[in-house]
PDB file of N, CA and C in Angstrom:
ATOM      1  N   MET J   1      47.468 108.252 246.111  1.00 70.00           N
ATOM      2  CA  MET J   1      46.092 108.798 245.795  1.00 70.00           C
ATOM      3  C   MET J   1      45.456 107.928 244.790  1.00 70.00           C
ATOM      4  N   GLU J   2      44.118 107.645 245.075  1.00 84.00           N
ATOM      5  CA  GLU J   2      43.509 106.615 244.076  1.00 84.00           C
ATOM      6  C   GLU J   2      43.204 107.341 242.930  1.00 84.00           C
ATOM      7  N   LYS J   3      43.159 106.538 241.938  1.00 93.00           N
ATOM      8  CA  LYS J   3      42.922 106.889 240.520  1.00 93.00           C
ATOM      9  C   LYS J   3      41.546 106.485 240.097  1.00 93.00           C
ATOM     10  N   PHE J   4      41.034 106.837 238.910  1.00 95.00           N
ATOM     11  CA  PHE J   4      39.740 106.463 238.393  1.00 95.00           C
ATOM     12  C   PHE J   4      40.023 105.456 237.370  1.00 95.00           C
ATOM     13  N   GLY J   5      39.430 104.209 237.502  1.00 95.00           N
ATOM     14  CA  GLY J   5      39.766 103.217 236.497  1.00 95.00           C
ATOM     15  C   GLY J   5      38.305 102.806 236.017  1.00 95.00           C
ATOM     16  N   LEU J   6      38.453 102.093 234.803  1.00 96.00           N
ATOM     17  CA  LEU J   6      37.328 101.494 234.127  1.00 96.00           C
ATOM     18  C   LEU J   6      37.724 100.291 233.397  1.00 96.00           C
ATOM     19  N   ILE J   7      36.831  99.281 233.466  1.00 97.00           N
ATOM     20  CA  ILE J   7      37.066  98.056 232.711  1.00 97.00           C
ATOM     21  C   ILE J   7      35.669  97.725 231.985  1.00 97.00           C
ATOM     22  N   GLY J   8      35.641  97.492 230.866  1.00 96.00           N
ATOM     23  CA  GLY J   8      34.451  97.204 230.106  1.00 96.00           C
ATOM     24  C   GLY J   8      34.518  96.399 228.921  1.00 96.00           C
ATOM     25  N   ARG J   9      33.569  95.630 228.596  1.00 97.00           N
ATOM     26  CA  ARG J   9      33.398  94.856 227.436  1.00 97.00           C
ATOM     27  C   ARG J   9      32.528  95.380 226.321  1.00 97.00           C
ATOM     28  N   LEU J  10      32.956  95.670 225.166  1.00 98.00           N
ATOM     29  CA  LEU J  10      32.158  96.190 224.151  1.00 98.00           C
ATOM     30  C   LEU J  10      31.994  95.014 223.136  1.00 98.00           C
ATOM     31  N   ILE J  11      30.714  94.793 222.704  1.00 98.00           N
ATOM     32  CA  ILE J  11      30.296  93.596 221.817  1.00 98.00           C
ATOM     33  C   ILE J  11      30.116  94.218 220.452  1.00 98.00           C
ATOM     34  N   ALA J  12      31.108  93.593 219.629  1.00 98.00           N
ATOM     35  CA  ALA J  12      31.046  94.154 218.183  1.00 98.00           C
ATOM     36  C   ALA J  12      30.021  93.633 217.367  1.00 98.00           C
ATOM     37  N   VAL J  13      29.552  94.215 216.342  1.00 98.00           N
ATOM     38  CA  VAL J  13      28.696  93.555 215.445  1.00 98.00           C
ATOM     39  C   VAL J  13      29.228  92.480 214.897  1.00 98.00           C
ATOM     40  N   PRO J  14      28.661  91.171 214.781  1.00 98.00           N
ATOM     41  CA  PRO J  14      29.283  89.985 214.223  1.00 98.00           C
ATOM     42  C   PRO J  14      30.206  90.327 212.979  1.00 98.00           C
ATOM     43  N   GLY J  15      31.445  89.847 213.077  1.00 97.00           N
ATOM     44  CA  GLY J  15      32.375  90.065 212.032  1.00 97.00           C
ATOM     45  C   GLY J  15      33.232  91.183 212.005  1.00 97.00           C
ATOM     46  N   LYS J  16      32.894  92.171 212.958  1.00 98.00           N
ATOM     47  CA  LYS J  16      33.537  93.514 213.017  1.00 98.00           C
ATOM     48  C   LYS J  16      34.357  93.690 214.350  1.00 98.00           C
ATOM     49  N   ARG J  17      34.655  92.586 215.033  1.00 98.00           N
ATOM     50  CA  ARG J  17      35.576  92.804 216.219  1.00 98.00           C
ATOM     51  C   ARG J  17      36.909  93.161 216.020  1.00 98.00           C
ATOM     52  N   ASP J  18      37.598  92.850 214.926  1.00 97.00           N
ATOM     53  CA  ASP J  18      38.788  93.312 214.582  1.00 97.00           C
ATOM     54  C   ASP J  18      38.811  94.790 214.144  1.00 97.00           C
ATOM     55  N   GLU J  19      37.905  95.108 213.352  1.00 98.00           N
ATOM     56  CA  GLU J  19      37.777  96.525 213.053  1.00 98.00           C
ATOM     57  C   GLU J  19      37.620  97.374 214.176  1.00 98.00           C
ATOM     58  N   LEU J  20      36.708  96.937 215.102  1.00 98.00           N
ATOM     59  CA  LEU J  20      36.327  97.727 216.485  1.00 98.00           C
ATOM     60  C   LEU J  20      37.640  97.832 217.264  1.00 98.00           C
ATOM     61  N   ALA J  21      38.431  96.502 217.445  1.00 98.00           N
ATOM     62  CA  ALA J  21      39.656  96.635 218.106  1.00 98.00           C
ATOM     63  C   ALA J  21      40.678  97.622 217.547  1.00 98.00           C
ATOM     64  N   ALA J  22      40.671  97.631 216.298  1.00 97.00           N
ATOM     65  CA  ALA J  22      41.747  98.575 215.550  1.00 97.00           C
ATOM     66  C   ALA J  22      41.452  99.899 215.855  1.00 97.00           C
ATOM     67  N   LEU J  23      40.026 100.368 215.835  1.00 97.00           N
ATOM     68  CA  LEU J  23      39.564 101.699 216.214  1.00 97.00           C
ATOM     69  C   LEU J  23      39.946 101.987 217.689  1.00 97.00           C
ATOM     70  N   LEU J  24      39.822 101.113 218.644  1.00 97.00           N
ATOM     71  CA  LEU J  24      40.163 101.226 220.069  1.00 97.00           C
ATOM     72  C   LEU J  24      41.731 101.389 220.258  1.00 97.00           C
ATOM     73  N   LEU J  25      42.288 100.766 219.364  1.00 97.00           N
ATOM     74  CA  LEU J  25      43.818 100.916 219.599  1.00 97.00           C
ATOM     75  C   LEU J  25      44.294 102.373 218.987  1.00 97.00           C
ATOM     76  N   ASP J  26      43.556 102.738 217.989  1.00 95.00           N
ATOM     77  CA  ASP J  26      43.870 104.169 217.558  1.00 95.00           C
ATOM     78  C   ASP J  26      43.440 105.214 218.759  1.00 95.00           C
ATOM     79  N   ALA J  27      42.374 104.903 219.454  1.00 94.00           N
ATOM     80  CA  ALA J  27      41.968 105.663 220.652  1.00 94.00           C
ATOM     81  C   ALA J  27      43.121 105.660 221.649  1.00 94.00           C
ATOM     82  N   ALA J  28      43.665 104.451 221.829  1.00 94.00           N
ATOM     83  CA  ALA J  28      44.791 104.301 222.861  1.00 94.00           C
ATOM     84  C   ALA J  28      45.907 105.018 222.501  1.00 94.00           C
ATOM     85  N   ALA J  29      46.184 105.124 221.187  1.00 94.00           N
ATOM     86  CA  ALA J  29      47.363 105.919 220.692  1.00 94.00           C
ATOM     87  C   ALA J  29      47.079 107.417 220.910  1.00 94.00           C
ATOM     88  N   ALA J  30      45.710 107.819 220.698  1.00 92.00           N
ATOM     89  CA  ALA J  30      45.393 109.191 220.894  1.00 92.00           C
ATOM     90  C   ALA J  30      45.445 109.667 222.424  1.00 92.00           C
ATOM     91  N   ALA J  31      45.199 108.641 223.166  1.00 91.00           N
ATOM     92  CA  ALA J  31      45.145 108.812 224.778  1.00 91.00           C
ATOM     93  C   ALA J  31      46.642 109.174 225.272  1.00 91.00           C
ATOM     94  N   GLU J  32      47.543 108.891 224.540  1.00 91.00           N
ATOM     95  CA  GLU J  32      48.974 109.196 224.891  1.00 91.00           C
ATOM     96  C   GLU J  32      49.135 110.746 225.183  1.00 91.00           C
ATOM     97  N   SER J  33      48.343 111.454 224.408  1.00 91.00           N
ATOM     98  CA  SER J  33      48.457 112.790 224.563  1.00 91.00           C
ATOM     99  C   SER J  33      47.477 113.482 225.415  1.00 91.00           C
ATOM    100  N   PHE J  34      46.578 112.687 226.180  1.00 91.00           N
ATOM    101  CA  PHE J  34      45.401 113.100 226.895  1.00 91.00           C
ATOM    102  C   PHE J  34      46.005 113.367 228.300  1.00 91.00           C
ATOM    103  N   ASP J  35      45.937 114.632 228.918  1.00 88.00           N
ATOM    104  CA  ASP J  35      46.325 114.852 230.315  1.00 88.00           C
ATOM    105  C   ASP J  35      45.497 113.944 231.190  1.00 88.00           C
ATOM    106  N   GLY J  36      46.169 113.190 231.933  1.00 94.00           N
ATOM    107  CA  GLY J  36      45.462 112.423 233.040  1.00 94.00           C
ATOM    108  C   GLY J  36      45.309 110.899 232.605  1.00 94.00           C
ATOM    109  N   CYS J  37      45.472 110.606 231.390  1.00 95.00           N
ATOM    110  CA  CYS J  37      45.343 109.208 231.159  1.00 95.00           C
ATOM    111  C   CYS J  37      46.683 108.518 231.367  1.00 95.00           C
ATOM    112  N   GLU J  38      46.541 107.354 232.192  1.00 93.00           N
ATOM    113  CA  GLU J  38      47.734 106.700 232.752  1.00 93.00           C
ATOM    114  C   GLU J  38      47.774 105.312 231.923  1.00 93.00           C
ATOM    115  N   LEU J  39      46.647 104.785 231.712  1.00 94.00           N
ATOM    116  CA  LEU J  39      46.568 103.492 230.907  1.00 94.00           C
ATOM    117  C   LEU J  39      45.358 103.407 230.098  1.00 94.00           C
ATOM    118  N   TYR J  40      45.552 102.754 228.873  1.00 95.00           N
ATOM    119  CA  TYR J  40      44.410 102.521 227.892  1.00 95.00           C
ATOM    120  C   TYR J  40      44.839 101.394 227.189  1.00 95.00           C
ATOM    121  N   ALA J  41      44.255 100.220 227.671  1.00 95.00           N
ATOM    122  CA  ALA J  41      44.621  98.809 226.983  1.00 95.00           C
ATOM    123  C   ALA J  41      43.444  98.204 226.484  1.00 95.00           C
ATOM    124  N   VAL J  42      43.623  97.639 225.198  1.00 97.00           N
ATOM    125  CA  VAL J  42      42.719  96.937 224.539  1.00 97.00           C
ATOM    126  C   VAL J  42      42.980  95.446 224.517  1.00 97.00           C
ATOM    127  N   HIS J  43      41.946  94.622 224.843  1.00 97.00           N
ATOM    128  CA  HIS J  43      42.033  93.267 224.891  1.00 97.00           C
ATOM    129  C   HIS J  43      41.028  92.418 224.153  1.00 97.00           C
ATOM    130  N   VAL J  44      41.258  91.411 223.586  1.00 97.00           N
ATOM    131  CA  VAL J  44      40.403  90.430 222.985  1.00 97.00           C
ATOM    132  C   VAL J  44      40.749  88.947 223.496  1.00 97.00           C
ATOM    133  N   ALA J  45      39.648  88.074 223.451  1.00 96.00           N
ATOM    134  CA  ALA J  45      40.023  86.660 223.995  1.00 96.00           C
ATOM    135  C   ALA J  45      39.583  85.773 222.756  1.00 96.00           C
ATOM    136  N   ASP J  46      40.428  84.821 222.821  1.00 96.00           N
ATOM    137  CA  ASP J  46      40.246  83.799 221.588  1.00 96.00           C
ATOM    138  C   ASP J  46      38.842  83.124 221.504  1.00 96.00           C
ATOM    139  N   ASP J  47      38.244  82.843 222.655  1.00 96.00           N
ATOM    140  CA  ASP J  47      36.932  82.270 222.749  1.00 96.00           C
ATOM    141  C   ASP J  47      35.804  83.317 222.817  1.00 96.00           C
ATOM    142  N   ASP J  48      35.976  84.505 222.488  1.00 96.00           N
ATOM    143  CA  ASP J  48      34.905  85.411 222.500  1.00 96.00           C
ATOM    144  C   ASP J  48      35.030  86.319 221.047  1.00 96.00           C
ATOM    145  N   PRO J  49      34.397  85.775 219.928  1.00 97.00           N
ATOM    146  CA  PRO J  49      34.661  86.245 218.614  1.00 97.00           C
ATOM    147  C   PRO J  49      33.914  87.858 218.402  1.00 97.00           C
ATOM    148  N   ASP J  50      33.223  88.244 219.442  1.00 98.00           N
ATOM    149  CA  ASP J  50      32.644  89.626 219.270  1.00 98.00           C
ATOM    150  C   ASP J  50      33.036  90.608 220.396  1.00 98.00           C
ATOM    151  N   GLY J  51      33.889  90.154 221.396  1.00 97.00           N
ATOM    152  CA  GLY J  51      34.134  91.059 222.486  1.00 97.00           C
ATOM    153  C   GLY J  51      35.302  91.630 222.440  1.00 97.00           C
ATOM    154  N   VAL J  52      35.446  93.010 222.766  1.00 98.00           N
ATOM    155  CA  VAL J  52      36.637  93.706 222.817  1.00 98.00           C
ATOM    156  C   VAL J  52      36.452  94.396 224.279  1.00 98.00           C
ATOM    157  N   TRP J  53      37.590  94.163 225.262  1.00 97.00           N
ATOM    158  CA  TRP J  53      37.674  94.708 226.443  1.00 97.00           C
ATOM    159  C   TRP J  53      38.600  95.909 226.438  1.00 97.00           C
ATOM    160  N   VAL J  54      38.389  96.823 227.221  1.00 97.00           N
ATOM    161  CA  VAL J  54      39.230  98.029 227.441  1.00 97.00           C
ATOM    162  C   VAL J  54      39.345  98.218 228.833  1.00 97.00           C
ATOM    163  N   THR J  55      40.639  98.442 229.243  1.00 96.00           N
ATOM    164  CA  THR J  55      41.113  98.930 230.498  1.00 96.00           C
ATOM    165  C   THR J  55      41.530 100.286 230.510  1.00 96.00           C
ATOM    166  N   GLU J  56      40.968 101.155 231.483  1.00 95.00           N
ATOM    167  CA  GLU J  56      41.573 102.425 231.393  1.00 95.00           C
ATOM    168  C   GLU J  56      41.810 102.888 232.933  1.00 95.00           C
ATOM    169  N   VAL J  57      42.887 103.723 233.082  1.00 95.00           N
ATOM    170  CA  VAL J  57      43.111 104.305 234.408  1.00 95.00           C
ATOM    171  C   VAL J  57      43.490 105.761 234.106  1.00 95.00           C
ATOM    172  N   TRP J  58      42.898 106.583 234.849  1.00 95.00           N
ATOM    173  CA  TRP J  58      42.916 108.049 234.717  1.00 95.00           C
ATOM    174  C   TRP J  58      43.466 108.584 236.255  1.00 95.00           C
ATOM    175  N   ARG J  59      43.890 109.849 236.016  1.00 95.00           N
ATOM    176  CA  ARG J  59      44.404 110.425 237.291  1.00 95.00           C
ATOM    177  C   ARG J  59      43.284 110.582 238.183  1.00 95.00           C
ATOM    178  N   ASP J  60      42.086 110.885 237.591  1.00 95.00           N
ATOM    179  CA  ASP J  60      40.947 111.048 238.403  1.00 95.00           C
ATOM    180  C   ASP J  60      39.724 111.004 237.498  1.00 95.00           C
ATOM    181  N   ALA J  61      38.568 110.988 238.037  1.00 95.00           N
ATOM    182  CA  ALA J  61      37.250 110.978 237.205  1.00 95.00           C
ATOM    183  C   ALA J  61      37.224 112.267 236.198  1.00 95.00           C
ATOM    184  N   ALA J  62      37.763 113.344 236.863  1.00 95.00           N
ATOM    185  CA  ALA J  62      37.559 114.863 235.950  1.00 95.00           C
ATOM    186  C   ALA J  62      38.279 114.721 234.898  1.00 95.00           C
ATOM    187  N   ALA J  63      39.512 114.080 234.956  1.00 96.00           N
ATOM    188  CA  ALA J  63      40.383 113.836 233.606  1.00 96.00           C
ATOM    189  C   ALA J  63      39.728 112.924 232.661  1.00 96.00           C
ATOM    190  N   HIS J  64      38.945 111.898 233.085  1.00 96.00           N
ATOM    191  CA  HIS J  64      38.312 111.078 232.155  1.00 96.00           C
ATOM    192  C   HIS J  64      37.206 111.924 231.423  1.00 96.00           C
ATOM    193  N   GLN J  65      36.419 112.643 232.286  1.00 96.00           N
ATOM    194  CA  GLN J  65      35.435 113.342 231.892  1.00 96.00           C
ATOM    195  C   GLN J  65      35.813 114.411 230.725  1.00 96.00           C
ATOM    196  N   ALA J  66      36.961 115.059 231.036  1.00 95.00           N
ATOM    197  CA  ALA J  66      37.469 116.178 230.197  1.00 95.00           C
ATOM    198  C   ALA J  66      37.871 115.405 228.789  1.00 95.00           C
ATOM    199  N   SER J  67      38.185 114.309 228.781  1.00 95.00           N
ATOM    200  CA  SER J  67      38.726 113.571 227.557  1.00 95.00           C
ATOM    201  C   SER J  67      37.447 113.267 226.645  1.00 95.00           C
ATOM    202  N   LEU J  68      36.238 113.143 227.275  1.00 95.00           N
ATOM    203  CA  LEU J  68      35.181 112.830 226.612  1.00 95.00           C
ATOM    204  C   LEU J  68      34.537 114.104 225.889  1.00 95.00           C
ATOM    205  N   GLN J  69      35.179 115.348 226.329  1.00 95.00           N
ATOM    206  CA  GLN J  69      34.686 116.616 225.701  1.00 95.00           C
ATOM    207  C   GLN J  69      35.424 116.942 224.589  1.00 95.00           C
ATOM    208  N   LEU J  70      36.608 116.231 224.254  1.00 94.00           N
ATOM    209  CA  LEU J  70      37.487 116.655 223.124  1.00 94.00           C
ATOM    210  C   LEU J  70      36.885 116.300 221.847  1.00 94.00           C
ATOM    211  N   GLU J  71      36.961 117.109 220.813  1.00 94.00           N
ATOM    212  CA  GLU J  71      36.424 116.764 219.513  1.00 94.00           C
ATOM    213  C   GLU J  71      37.093 115.563 218.935  1.00 94.00           C
ATOM    214  N   SER J  72      38.245 115.339 219.158  1.00 92.00           N
ATOM    215  CA  SER J  72      38.822 113.995 218.680  1.00 92.00           C
ATOM    216  C   SER J  72      38.283 112.720 219.259  1.00 92.00           C
ATOM    217  N   THR J  73      37.861 112.826 220.615  1.00 94.00           N
ATOM    218  CA  THR J  73      37.169 111.727 221.090  1.00 94.00           C
ATOM    219  C   THR J  73      35.809 111.578 220.678  1.00 94.00           C
ATOM    220  N   LYS J  74      35.051 112.560 220.479  1.00 96.00           N
ATOM    221  CA  LYS J  74      33.670 112.657 219.986  1.00 96.00           C
ATOM    222  C   LYS J  74      33.622 111.965 218.507  1.00 96.00           C
ATOM    223  N   ALA J  75      34.686 112.408 217.712  1.00 95.00           N
ATOM    224  CA  ALA J  75      34.828 111.828 216.450  1.00 95.00           C
ATOM    225  C   ALA J  75      35.092 110.390 216.510  1.00 95.00           C
ATOM    226  N   MET J  76      35.900 109.848 217.301  1.00 94.00           N
ATOM    227  CA  MET J  76      36.208 108.489 217.520  1.00 94.00           C
ATOM    228  C   MET J  76      35.128 107.671 217.889  1.00 94.00           C
ATOM    229  N   ILE J  77      34.350 108.150 218.853  1.00 96.00           N
ATOM    230  CA  ILE J  77      32.986 107.464 219.365  1.00 96.00           C
ATOM    231  C   ILE J  77      32.132 107.412 218.151  1.00 96.00           C
ATOM    232  N   ALA J  78      31.866 108.498 217.405  1.00 97.00           N
ATOM    233  CA  ALA J  78      31.040 108.323 216.194  1.00 97.00           C
ATOM    234  C   ALA J  78      31.539 107.414 215.259  1.00 97.00           C
ATOM    235  N   ARG J  79      32.773 107.267 214.937  1.00 96.00           N
ATOM    236  CA  ARG J  79      33.327 106.220 214.150  1.00 96.00           C
ATOM    237  C   ARG J  79      32.945 104.757 214.704  1.00 96.00           C
ATOM    238  N   GLY J  80      33.164 104.627 215.908  1.00 97.00           N
ATOM    239  CA  GLY J  80      32.805 103.305 216.433  1.00 97.00           C
ATOM    240  C   GLY J  80      31.463 102.876 216.684  1.00 97.00           C
ATOM    241  N   ARG J  81      30.409 103.750 216.657  1.00 97.00           N
ATOM    242  CA  ARG J  81      29.102 103.338 217.091  1.00 97.00           C
ATOM    243  C   ARG J  81      28.605 102.427 216.013  1.00 97.00           C
ATOM    244  N   PRO J  82      28.853 102.375 214.688  1.00 98.00           N
ATOM    245  CA  PRO J  82      28.191 101.432 213.897  1.00 98.00           C
ATOM    246  C   PRO J  82      28.835 100.197 214.065  1.00 98.00           C
ATOM    247  N   LEU J  83      29.975  99.981 214.728  1.00 98.00           N
ATOM    248  CA  LEU J  83      30.685  98.704 214.858  1.00 98.00           C
ATOM    249  C   LEU J  83      30.248  98.018 216.152  1.00 98.00           C
ATOM    250  N   ILE J  84      29.549  98.739 216.928  1.00 98.00           N
ATOM    251  CA  ILE J  84      29.184  98.212 218.419  1.00 98.00           C
ATOM    252  C   ILE J  84      27.682  97.672 218.409  1.00 98.00           C
ATOM    253  N   ALA J  85      27.538  96.413 218.748  1.00 98.00           N
ATOM    254  CA  ALA J  85      26.208  95.795 218.788  1.00 98.00           C
ATOM    255  C   ALA J  85      25.687  96.048 220.247  1.00 98.00           C
ATOM    256  N   GLY J  86      26.569  96.248 221.101  1.00 97.00           N
ATOM    257  CA  GLY J  86      26.102  96.301 222.668  1.00 97.00           C
ATOM    258  C   GLY J  86      27.251  96.380 223.476  1.00 97.00           C
ATOM    259  N   PHE J  87      26.808  96.231 224.803  1.00 96.00           N
ATOM    260  CA  PHE J  87      27.966  96.574 225.787  1.00 96.00           C
ATOM    261  C   PHE J  87      27.844  95.205 226.822  1.00 96.00           C
ATOM    262  N   GLY J  88      28.879  94.628 227.199  1.00 94.00           N
ATOM    263  CA  GLY J  88      28.746  93.684 228.201  1.00 94.00           C
ATOM    264  C   GLY J  88      29.069  94.256 229.629  1.00 94.00           C
ATOM    265  N   GLU J  89      29.649  93.550 230.390  1.00 92.00           N
ATOM    266  CA  GLU J  89      29.913  93.927 231.889  1.00 92.00           C
ATOM    267  C   GLU J  89      30.895  95.139 231.747  1.00 92.00           C
ATOM    268  N   SER J  90      30.565  96.022 232.610  1.00 94.00           N
ATOM    269  CA  SER J  90      31.689  97.076 232.727  1.00 94.00           C
ATOM    270  C   SER J  90      31.541  97.543 234.298  1.00 94.00           C
ATOM    271  N   ARG J  91      32.625  98.079 234.581  1.00 94.00           N
ATOM    272  CA  ARG J  91      32.826  98.485 236.008  1.00 94.00           C
ATOM    273  C   ARG J  91      33.495  99.933 236.181  1.00 94.00           C
ATOM    274  N   LYS J  92      33.251 100.724 236.864  1.00 91.00           N
ATOM    275  CA  LYS J  92      34.056 101.903 237.312  1.00 91.00           C
ATOM    276  C   LYS J  92      34.705 101.559 238.649  1.00 91.00           C
ATOM    277  N   LEU J  93      35.900 101.740 238.700  1.00 90.00           N
ATOM    278  CA  LEU J  93      36.778 101.323 239.732  1.00 90.00           C
ATOM    279  C   LEU J  93      37.589 102.416 240.393  1.00 90.00           C
ATOM    280  N   ARG J  94      37.950 102.191 241.657  1.00 90.00           N
ATOM    281  CA  ARG J  94      38.939 102.997 242.249  1.00 90.00           C
ATOM    282  C   ARG J  94      40.366 102.206 242.220  1.00 90.00           C
ATOM    283  N   THR J  95      41.087 102.834 241.314  1.00 88.00           N
ATOM    284  CA  THR J  95      42.458 102.138 241.124  1.00 88.00           C
ATOM    285  C   THR J  95      43.377 102.354 242.214  1.00 88.00           C
ATOM    286  N   LEU J  96      43.945 101.515 242.837  1.00 87.00           N
ATOM    287  CA  LEU J  96      44.731 101.814 244.024  1.00 87.00           C
ATOM    288  C   LEU J  96      46.393 101.829 243.632  1.00 87.00           C
ATOM    289  N   GLY J  97      46.667 101.363 242.545  1.00 83.00           N
ATOM    290  CA  GLY J  97      48.117 101.285 242.010  1.00 83.00           C
ATOM    291  C   GLY J  97      48.317 100.049 241.364  1.00 83.00           C
ATOM    292  N   GLY J  98      49.664  99.987 241.014  1.00 83.00           N
ATOM    293  CA  GLY J  98      50.298  98.895 240.315  1.00 83.00           C
ATOM    294  C   GLY J  98      51.294  99.114 239.485  1.00 83.00           C
ATOM    295  N   LYS J  99      51.806  98.240 238.745  1.00 79.00           N
ATOM    296  CA  LYS J  99      53.035  98.510 237.802  1.00 79.00           C
ATOM    297  C   LYS J  99      52.609  99.538 236.831  1.00 79.00           C
ATOM    298  N   ALA J 100      53.474 100.403 236.595  1.00 74.00           N
ATOM    299  CA  ALA J 100      53.515 101.475 235.608  1.00 74.00           C
ATOM    300  C   ALA J 100      52.447 102.531 235.948  1.00 74.00           C
ATOM    301  N   LEU J 101      51.871 102.413 237.183  1.00 69.00           N
ATOM    302  CA  LEU J 101      50.891 103.425 237.588  1.00 69.00           C
ATOM    303  C   LEU J 101      51.582 104.249 238.770  1.00 69.00           C
ATOM    304  N   SER J 102      51.858 105.518 238.555  1.00 59.00           N
ATOM    305  CA  SER J 102      52.382 106.311 239.547  1.00 59.00           C
ATOM    306  C   SER J 102      51.469 106.802 240.596  1.00 59.00           C
TER     307      SER J 102
END
């Protein structure tokens, strides 16, 4: 069965990339308890001082939408907003499978 995937780049306020990445790593830890979250990974690139990439894989789009309704998720988003200058490229994907994805 196909899963719901997202890959996106968040652009941090200059000098705030590490703080934003730390917050997103907190979100990844919280996602451990979210029903339907199969992967939440945070990435940075050495040649991109303001970019933070996030890769998510969910059982389906409904599981992702349900996570966005949780108070803990809303609070995390509110904490992150002041650290985000904008958004780069992002894609919604149909995840077909891969290592560690059942």
